[in-house]
Amino acid sequence: ALKEDRLKLLEGYKSFRFLKLDIKDQKDVVDLFKKESPQRVLHLAAQAGVRYSIQNPYVYIDSNIQGFINILEGCRAIKTEHLVFASSSSVYGGNTKVPFSEHDNVDHPVSLYAATKKANELMAHTYSHLYQIPTTGLRFFTVYGPWGRPDMSPMLFTKAILADEPIQVFNHGDMMRDFTYIDDIVVSVNETLFKTATPNSNFNGQHPDPATSHAPYRIFNIGNSHPIPLMQFIETIEDALGKKAIKKMMGMQAGDIKITSADTSELNQWVNFKPNTSIKEGVTRFIDWYKNYY
């Protein structure tokens, strides 16, 4: 499996250790924290995906709510220096003002997945306030690249095009996505992990800012800031493969949003980095990896 092959690559590093456990298991998670005492925690484990959350709601509560409270409790048990966790651009839900800013209200999720990610942000803030644990939430925008998830569009499209099978194009292609290349995500995550969240000294409870707090808590968008039409993304894959897609036009999927667009000025100000890999470069690298791997 893809994830097992990824793991083999990591196991070549001396400083890497893999421990298999279920984040839903409270005792195992808290015991691990007590045993290892991590100074900085990067929490990326979750049940992801908008469409799957409509068919299987309970697994999202298990992984994203139960799993996340166990991570928070682990951090509390040892007073972790900084917790960085994956949120999602899907929290913007029904918002139509673009680009999406962390300072915008995100109280209208349109999928259960988005609701669990919004809940994670609220839970993290609560622990930052109660226990002074610095927490940073990162809202990832449509991540793609080598070693990506098999259920995401780049992998699905590439596999189908090479097999002469139709690809599903939702909302008849009338969608835009802020595709963000994995290497840009990695740099952003690393930079934020080592810059601990701090309270906002100008925080005003009369007009509370959703992205900061009186507690050591921060929220950042991580996106390319150049949303592109879905049809252009498909064309870029076609060009890289030298082969046309057979397109099956579909209606809008429940829980989906028409456009995602990240305002990353806060991230840039905080860690002096801005994701900048072009879609052509990113897709070319992805296709090179895909052909090599499969």
mmCIF file with all atom_site columns, C-alpha atoms in Angstrom, residues 79-81 126-135 215-217:
data_model
loop_
_atom_site.group_PDB
_atom_site.id
_atom_site.type_symbol
_atom_site.label_atom_id
_atom_site.label_alt_id
_atom_site.label_comp_id
_atom_site.label_asym_id
_atom_site.label_entity_id
_atom_site.label_seq_id
_atom_site.pdbx_PDB_ins_code
_atom_site.Cartn_x
_atom_site.Cartn_y
_atom_site.Cartn_z
_atom_site.occupancy
_atom_site.B_iso_or_equiv
_atom_site.pdbx_formal_charge
_atom_site.auth_seq_id
_atom_site.auth_comp_id
_atom_site.auth_asym_id
_atom_site.auth_atom_id
_atom_site.pdbx_PDB_model_num
ATOM 1  C CA . LYS A 1 79  ? 2.393   20.676 29.224 1.00 0.00 ? 79  LYS A CA 1
ATOM 2  C CA . THR A 1 80  ? 3.566   20.499 25.600 1.00 0.00 ? 80  THR A CA 1
ATOM 3  C CA . GLU A 1 81  ? 5.412   23.611 24.374 1.00 0.00 ? 81  GLU A CA 1
ATOM 4  C CA . THR A 1 126 ? -10.345 26.065 24.879 1.00 0.00 ? 126 THR A CA 1
ATOM 5  C CA . TYR A 1 127 ? -7.201  24.153 25.910 1.00 0.00 ? 127 TYR A CA 1
ATOM 6  C CA . SER A 1 128 ? -5.019  27.175 25.085 1.00 0.00 ? 128 SER A CA 1
ATOM 7  C CA . HIS A 1 129 ? -7.224  29.290 27.342 1.00 0.00 ? 129 HIS A CA 1
ATOM 8  C CA . LEU A 1 130 ? -7.634  26.807 30.215 1.00 0.00 ? 130 LEU A CA 1
ATOM 9  C CA . TYR A 1 131 ? -4.137  25.312 30.328 1.00 0.00 ? 131 TYR A CA 1
ATOM 10 C CA . GLN A 1 132 ? -1.972  27.868 28.483 1.00 0.00 ? 132 GLN A CA 1
ATOM 11 C CA . ILE A 1 133 ? -0.977  25.283 25.859 1.00 0.00 ? 133 ILE A CA 1
ATOM 12 C CA . PRO A 1 134 ? 0.110   27.185 22.729 1.00 0.00 ? 134 PRO A CA 1
ATOM 13 C CA . THR A 1 135 ? -1.867  25.850 19.756 1.00 0.00 ? 135 THR A CA 1
ATOM 14 C CA . ALA A 1 215 ? -4.758  32.888 24.822 1.00 0.00 ? 215 ALA A CA 1
ATOM 15 C CA . PRO A 1 216 ? -1.660  31.535 22.981 1.00 0.00 ? 216 PRO A CA 1
ATOM 16 C CA . TYR A 1 217 ? -3.646  30.506 19.894 1.00 0.00 ? 217 TYR A CA 1
#
